[in-house]
XYZ file of C-alpha atoms in Angstrom:
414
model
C 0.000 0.000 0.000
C 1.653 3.174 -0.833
C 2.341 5.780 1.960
C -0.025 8.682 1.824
C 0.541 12.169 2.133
C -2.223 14.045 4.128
C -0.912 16.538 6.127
C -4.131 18.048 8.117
C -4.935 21.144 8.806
C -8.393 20.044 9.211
C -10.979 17.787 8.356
C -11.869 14.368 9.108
C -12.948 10.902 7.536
C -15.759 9.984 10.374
C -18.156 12.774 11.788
C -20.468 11.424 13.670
C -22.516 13.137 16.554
C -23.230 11.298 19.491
C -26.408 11.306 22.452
C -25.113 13.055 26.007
C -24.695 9.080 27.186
C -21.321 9.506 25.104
C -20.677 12.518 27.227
C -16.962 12.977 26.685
C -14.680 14.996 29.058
C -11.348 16.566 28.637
C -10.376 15.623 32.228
C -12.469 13.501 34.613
C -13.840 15.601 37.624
C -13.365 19.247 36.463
C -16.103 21.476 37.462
C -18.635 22.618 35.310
C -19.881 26.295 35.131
C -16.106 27.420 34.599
C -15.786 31.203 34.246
C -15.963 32.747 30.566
C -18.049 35.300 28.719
C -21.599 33.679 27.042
C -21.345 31.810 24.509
C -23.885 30.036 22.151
C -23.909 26.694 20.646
C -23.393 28.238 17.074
C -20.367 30.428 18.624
C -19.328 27.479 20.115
C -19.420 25.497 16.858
C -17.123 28.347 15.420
C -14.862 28.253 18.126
C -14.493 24.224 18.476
C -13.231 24.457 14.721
C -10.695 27.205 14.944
C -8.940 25.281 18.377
C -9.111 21.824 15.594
C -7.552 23.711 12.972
C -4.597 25.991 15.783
C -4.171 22.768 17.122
C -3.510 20.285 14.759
C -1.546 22.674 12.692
C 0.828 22.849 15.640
C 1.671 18.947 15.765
C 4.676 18.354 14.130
C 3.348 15.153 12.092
C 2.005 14.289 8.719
C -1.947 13.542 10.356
C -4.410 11.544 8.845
C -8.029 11.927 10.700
C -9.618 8.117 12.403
C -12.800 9.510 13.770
C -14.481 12.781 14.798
C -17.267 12.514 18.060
C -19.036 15.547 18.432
C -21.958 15.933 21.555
C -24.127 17.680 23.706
C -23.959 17.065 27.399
C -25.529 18.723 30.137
C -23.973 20.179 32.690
C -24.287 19.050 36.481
C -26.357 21.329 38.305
C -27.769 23.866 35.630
C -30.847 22.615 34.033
C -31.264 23.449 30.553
C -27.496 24.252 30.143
C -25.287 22.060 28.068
C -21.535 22.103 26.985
C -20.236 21.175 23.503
C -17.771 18.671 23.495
C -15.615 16.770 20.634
C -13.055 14.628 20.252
C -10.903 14.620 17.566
C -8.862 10.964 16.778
C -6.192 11.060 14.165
C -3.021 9.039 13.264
C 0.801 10.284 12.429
C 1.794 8.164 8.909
C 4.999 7.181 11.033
C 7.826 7.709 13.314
C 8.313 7.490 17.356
C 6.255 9.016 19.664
C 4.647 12.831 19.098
C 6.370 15.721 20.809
C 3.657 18.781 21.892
C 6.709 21.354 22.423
C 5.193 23.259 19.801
C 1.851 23.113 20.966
C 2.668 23.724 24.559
C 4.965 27.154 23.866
C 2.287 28.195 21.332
C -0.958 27.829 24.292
C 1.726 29.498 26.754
C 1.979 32.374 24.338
C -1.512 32.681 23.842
C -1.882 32.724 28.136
C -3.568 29.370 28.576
C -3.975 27.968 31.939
C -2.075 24.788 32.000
C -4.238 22.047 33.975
C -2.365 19.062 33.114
C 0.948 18.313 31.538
C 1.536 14.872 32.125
C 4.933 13.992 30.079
C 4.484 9.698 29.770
C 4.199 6.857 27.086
C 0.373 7.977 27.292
C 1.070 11.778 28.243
C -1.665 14.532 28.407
C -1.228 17.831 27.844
C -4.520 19.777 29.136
C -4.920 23.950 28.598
C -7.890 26.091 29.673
C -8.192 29.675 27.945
C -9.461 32.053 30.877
C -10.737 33.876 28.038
C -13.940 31.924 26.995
C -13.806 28.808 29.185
C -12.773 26.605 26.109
C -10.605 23.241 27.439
C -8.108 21.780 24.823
C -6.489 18.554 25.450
C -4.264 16.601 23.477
C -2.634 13.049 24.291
C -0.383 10.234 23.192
C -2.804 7.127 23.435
C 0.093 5.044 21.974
C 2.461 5.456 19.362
C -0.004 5.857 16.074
C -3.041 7.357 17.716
C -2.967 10.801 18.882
C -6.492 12.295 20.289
C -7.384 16.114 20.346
C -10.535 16.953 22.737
C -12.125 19.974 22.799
C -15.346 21.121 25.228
C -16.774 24.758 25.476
C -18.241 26.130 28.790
C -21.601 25.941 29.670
C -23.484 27.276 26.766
C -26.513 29.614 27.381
C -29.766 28.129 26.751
C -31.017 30.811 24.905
C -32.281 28.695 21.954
C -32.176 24.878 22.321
C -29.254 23.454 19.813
C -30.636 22.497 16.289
C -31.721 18.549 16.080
C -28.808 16.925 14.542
C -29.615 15.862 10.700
C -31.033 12.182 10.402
C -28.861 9.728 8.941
C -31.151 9.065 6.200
C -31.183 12.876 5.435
C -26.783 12.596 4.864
C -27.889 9.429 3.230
C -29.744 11.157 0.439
C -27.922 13.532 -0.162
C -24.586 11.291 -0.500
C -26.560 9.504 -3.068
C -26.829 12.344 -5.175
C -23.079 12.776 -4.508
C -22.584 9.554 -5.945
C -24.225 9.987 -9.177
C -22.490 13.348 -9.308
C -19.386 11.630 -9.107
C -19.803 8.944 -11.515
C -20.880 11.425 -14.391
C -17.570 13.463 -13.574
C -15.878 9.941 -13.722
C -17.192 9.174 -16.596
C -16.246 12.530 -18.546
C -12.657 11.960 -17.022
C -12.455 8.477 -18.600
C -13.185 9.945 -22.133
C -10.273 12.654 -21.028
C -7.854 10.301 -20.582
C -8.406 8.732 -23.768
C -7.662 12.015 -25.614
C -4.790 12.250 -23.881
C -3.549 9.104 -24.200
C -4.339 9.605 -28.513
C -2.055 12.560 -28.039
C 0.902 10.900 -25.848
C 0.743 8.121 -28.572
C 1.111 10.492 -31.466
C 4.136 12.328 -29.635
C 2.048 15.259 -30.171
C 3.361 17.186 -26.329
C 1.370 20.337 -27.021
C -1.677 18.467 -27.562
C -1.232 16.247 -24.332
C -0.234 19.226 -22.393
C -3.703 20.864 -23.083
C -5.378 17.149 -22.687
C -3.503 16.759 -19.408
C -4.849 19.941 -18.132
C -8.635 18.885 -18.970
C -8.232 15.772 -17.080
C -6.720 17.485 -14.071
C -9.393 20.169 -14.130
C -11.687 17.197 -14.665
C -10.258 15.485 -11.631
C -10.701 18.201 -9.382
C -14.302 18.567 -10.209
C -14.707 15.406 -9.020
C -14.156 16.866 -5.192
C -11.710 14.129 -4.163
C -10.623 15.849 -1.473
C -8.757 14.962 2.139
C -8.142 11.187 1.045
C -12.021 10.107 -0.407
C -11.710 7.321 -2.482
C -8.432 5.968 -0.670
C -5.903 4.105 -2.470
C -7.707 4.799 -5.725
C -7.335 8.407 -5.338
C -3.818 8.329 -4.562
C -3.036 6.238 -7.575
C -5.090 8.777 -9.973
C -4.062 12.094 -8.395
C -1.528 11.879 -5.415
C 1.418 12.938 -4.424
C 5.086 11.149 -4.406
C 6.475 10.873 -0.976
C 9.607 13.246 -1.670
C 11.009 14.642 -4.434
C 9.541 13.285 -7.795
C 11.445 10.240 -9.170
C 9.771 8.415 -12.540
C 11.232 5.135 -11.551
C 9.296 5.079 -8.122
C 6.500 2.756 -9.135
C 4.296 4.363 -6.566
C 4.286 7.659 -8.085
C 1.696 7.455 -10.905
C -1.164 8.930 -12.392
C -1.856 12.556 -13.488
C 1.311 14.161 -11.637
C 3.430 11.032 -12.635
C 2.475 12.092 -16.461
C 3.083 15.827 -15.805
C 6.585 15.388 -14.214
C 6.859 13.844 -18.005
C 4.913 15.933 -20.067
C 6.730 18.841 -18.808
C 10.508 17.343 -18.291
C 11.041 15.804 -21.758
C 10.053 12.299 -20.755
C 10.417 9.657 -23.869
C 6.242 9.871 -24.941
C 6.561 5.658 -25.189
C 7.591 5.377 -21.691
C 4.629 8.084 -20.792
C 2.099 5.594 -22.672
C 2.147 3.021 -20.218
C 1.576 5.875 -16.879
C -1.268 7.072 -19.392
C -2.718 3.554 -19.226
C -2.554 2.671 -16.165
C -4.316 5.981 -15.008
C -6.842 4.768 -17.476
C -7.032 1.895 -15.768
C -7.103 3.173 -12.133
C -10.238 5.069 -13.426
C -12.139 2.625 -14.684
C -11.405 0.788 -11.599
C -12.555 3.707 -9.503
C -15.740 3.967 -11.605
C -16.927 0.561 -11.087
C -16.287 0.471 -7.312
C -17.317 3.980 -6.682
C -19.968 2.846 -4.775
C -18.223 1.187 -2.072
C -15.443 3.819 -1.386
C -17.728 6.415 -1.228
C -17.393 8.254 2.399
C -19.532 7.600 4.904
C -22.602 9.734 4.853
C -21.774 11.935 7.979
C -18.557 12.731 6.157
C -20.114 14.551 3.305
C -20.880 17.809 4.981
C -17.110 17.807 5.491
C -16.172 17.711 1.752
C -17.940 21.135 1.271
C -15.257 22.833 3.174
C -12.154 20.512 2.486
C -12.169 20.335 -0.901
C -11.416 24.412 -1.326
C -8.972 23.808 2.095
C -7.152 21.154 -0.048
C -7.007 24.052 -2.431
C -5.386 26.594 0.040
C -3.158 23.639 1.433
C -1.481 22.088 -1.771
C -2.193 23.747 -4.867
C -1.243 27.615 -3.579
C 1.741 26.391 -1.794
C 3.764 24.512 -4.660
C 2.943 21.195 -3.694
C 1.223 19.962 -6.817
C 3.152 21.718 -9.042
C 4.977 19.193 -11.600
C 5.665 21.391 -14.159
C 2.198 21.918 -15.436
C 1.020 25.152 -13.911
C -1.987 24.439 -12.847
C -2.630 24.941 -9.455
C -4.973 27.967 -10.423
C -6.822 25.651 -12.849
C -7.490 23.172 -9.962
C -8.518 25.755 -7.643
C -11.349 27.089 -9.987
C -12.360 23.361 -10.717
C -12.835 23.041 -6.902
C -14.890 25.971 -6.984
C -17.095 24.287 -9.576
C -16.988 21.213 -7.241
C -17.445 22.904 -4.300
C -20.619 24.775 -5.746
C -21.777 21.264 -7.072
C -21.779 19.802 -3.270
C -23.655 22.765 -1.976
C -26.732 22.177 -4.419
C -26.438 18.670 -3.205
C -26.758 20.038 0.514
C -29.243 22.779 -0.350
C -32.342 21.655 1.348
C -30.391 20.657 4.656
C -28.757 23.953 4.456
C -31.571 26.226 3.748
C -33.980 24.360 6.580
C -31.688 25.402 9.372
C -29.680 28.769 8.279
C -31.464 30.355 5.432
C -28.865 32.863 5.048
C -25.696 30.712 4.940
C -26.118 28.959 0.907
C -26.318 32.845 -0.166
C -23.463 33.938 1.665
C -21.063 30.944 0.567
C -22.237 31.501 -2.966
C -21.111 35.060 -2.468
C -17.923 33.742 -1.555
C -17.452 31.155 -4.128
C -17.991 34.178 -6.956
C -15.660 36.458 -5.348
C -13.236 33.441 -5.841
C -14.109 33.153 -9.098
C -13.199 36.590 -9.997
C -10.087 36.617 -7.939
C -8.880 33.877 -10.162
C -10.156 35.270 -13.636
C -6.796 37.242 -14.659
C -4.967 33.731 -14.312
C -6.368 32.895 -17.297
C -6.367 33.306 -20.895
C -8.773 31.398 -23.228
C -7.912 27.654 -21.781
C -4.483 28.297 -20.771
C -3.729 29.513 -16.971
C -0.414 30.910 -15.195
C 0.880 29.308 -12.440
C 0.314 31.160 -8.983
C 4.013 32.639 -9.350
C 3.636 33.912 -12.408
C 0.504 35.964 -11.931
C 0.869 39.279 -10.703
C 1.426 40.042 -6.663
C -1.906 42.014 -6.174
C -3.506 39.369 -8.843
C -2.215 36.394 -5.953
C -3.443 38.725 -2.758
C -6.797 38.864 -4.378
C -6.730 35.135 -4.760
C -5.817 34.524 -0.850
C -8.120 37.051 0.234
C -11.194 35.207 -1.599
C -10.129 31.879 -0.715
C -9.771 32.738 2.767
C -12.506 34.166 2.979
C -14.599 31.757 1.728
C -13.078 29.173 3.446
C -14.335 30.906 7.051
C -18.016 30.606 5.348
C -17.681 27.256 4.560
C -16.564 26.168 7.994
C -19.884 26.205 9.304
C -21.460 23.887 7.195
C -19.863 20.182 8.815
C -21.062 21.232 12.393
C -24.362 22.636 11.328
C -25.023 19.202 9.292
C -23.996 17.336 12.371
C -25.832 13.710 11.871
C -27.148 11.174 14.258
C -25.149 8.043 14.516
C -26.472 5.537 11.605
């Protein structure tokens, strides 16, 4: 199995929300009612993600996410009153033991209370910001499993939290993902044939051109934060290091733009061409059972535009190609895709959030427009500096939209 590169800054595989019975606590026996200003449970939501996203950023490991619990509980003694608390599970791809000095400096900075720093095989480190009341915990369970744990104060009972979504709700609407996917599938297959006609008539310009519909193609798809598995690392992942052509694990449509783009002998780039073709046709007839799980799907709607921000405006898919600005607009498209598919859900419980994010989404758009020129786009380092600001400012932006959608389509456990 080839060794994945997923380096989180957030997002997770599993979300699943769970009854107050699964009432989880950062450390046994601290009281309840700690001080803090009020907060509400959709301030609380807010909050809970941007501690995930400082946090994780801040452990020095490539991350992959196990399982997200997310819950209600009541709190002792105050009737009506209820904290938000989550737990966040994820693995390191390798090495010894995680070390939180990072972490630890960073919540000393920002004037956390330290409540527990417990340095062992299955050490705890345990903060409290006096600010809000927020606890953040994070711990060592053993070598490959590292949990984060976040719970807000007491939230004021103002109005009771929204009814998580039913499964069969996340259900529906991942079936409509699914036939999504398989017609974007299906128009990627017919891409990779024109490309591989052009690779096989040693015609480079006209691959180049193919190879950038496919990988425009392939974003659309939303694959984002690992969906699809070992499938999606074969069609579009990364090598682990620097590109080499004679690792056999680096393949599919970065494998053929290292080549396209670095004067690789077309024959030799025929037989990466087919086994991408291959890898999709494999993908197409088992999308069905690598699909994510249906509480995961909210997720996608703000990971696939993070993926964005993460790899394709930093360098890391760049091959030669140029088209990390290409990708980003197809994960608009993709994104935009996802939220019709999450409309009704949306729309029942915050009216005004679809608008907003399709606000955001256009501002994107237009951010990216000067990048291109008929079908052709420039690479982020070749576009102009206040051209690339824009570009950061709408993706950022519209990435702080989009992080409300996973907690306010919070589903039951299935």
């Amino acid at each position: 199995m080839r060794k994945r590169l997923i380096l989180i800054a957030a997002a997770t595989t599993a979300l699943v929300a769970v009854a107050a019975a699964l009432a989880l606590r950062l450390l046994p026996g601290h009281p309840d009612g700690r001080p803090g200003p009020s907060v509400n449970p959709a301030r609380a939501q807010e909050l809970t993600e941007q501690y995930r996203r400082d946090t994780v950023a801040r452990i020095p490991a490539g991350l992959s996410y196990a399982e997200a619990v997310r819950g209600y509980v009541a709190c002792p003694g105050q009737p009506g009153r209820f904290e938000l608390s989550s737990r966040f599970d994820l693995r390191p791809d390798s090495g010894p033991a995680i070390a939180f000095t990072e972490l630890r400096e960073h919540w000393q900075r920002q004037g956390y209370r330290v409540l527990n720093d417990t340095s062992t095989a299955n050490g705890q480190l345990l903060v409290e910001n006096p600010a809000d009341g927020f606890r953040l915990g994070v711990s060592q369970r053993a070598t490959r499993y590292i949990r984060v744990a976040i719970s807000s104060p007491c939230l004021d009972p103002g109005a009771p939290p929204l009814p998580p979504v039913l499964a069969q709700d996340l259900a529906s609407a991942l079936g409509a993902y699914e036939e999504y996917a398989a017609a974007r599938l299906a128009e990627l297959a017919g891409d990779v044939t024109a490309l591989r006609a052009a690779v096989a008539g040693g015609d480079v310009a006209r691959a180049r051109a193919a190879w950038l519909v496919a990988r425009m193609r392939w974003a659309r798809v939303g694959a984002a934060y690992g969906t699809f598995d070992d499938l999606a690392d074969a069609i579009g992942g990364l090598p682990v290091g620097p590109p080499d052509p004679g690792d056999p694990d680096f393949t599919g449509l970065h494998r053929i733009e290292y080549g396209l783009w670095h004067g690789e002998d077309p024959a030799r780039l025929l037989t990466v061409v087919d086994g991408l073709a291959a890898d999709v046709g494999r993908l197409r007839d088992t999308l069905h059972e690598v699909l994510p799980a249906p509480a995961d799907l909210p997720l996608r709607a703000h990971e696939i535009l993070e993926d964005a921000l993460r790899d394709e405006l930093t360098g890391r898919t760049e091959f030669g190609g140029g088209a990390a600005l290409a990708a980003t607009w197809a994960g608009v498209d993709a994104t935009a895709a996802l939220l019709d598919l999450l409309a009704p859900l949306l729309d029942a419980r915050r009216p005004a959030l679809r608008p907003a994010i399709r606000s955001g989404l256009d501002a994107l758009r237009q951010a990216l427009r000067p990048a291109r020129s008929g079908e052709a786009w420039s690479a982020p380092d070749a576009v102009a500096p206040p051209v690339r600001r824009r570009i950061d400012a709408a993706l950022g932006g519209v990435l702080e939209t989009l992080a409300q959608v996973p907690g306010l389509l919070e589903g039951t456990a299935s």
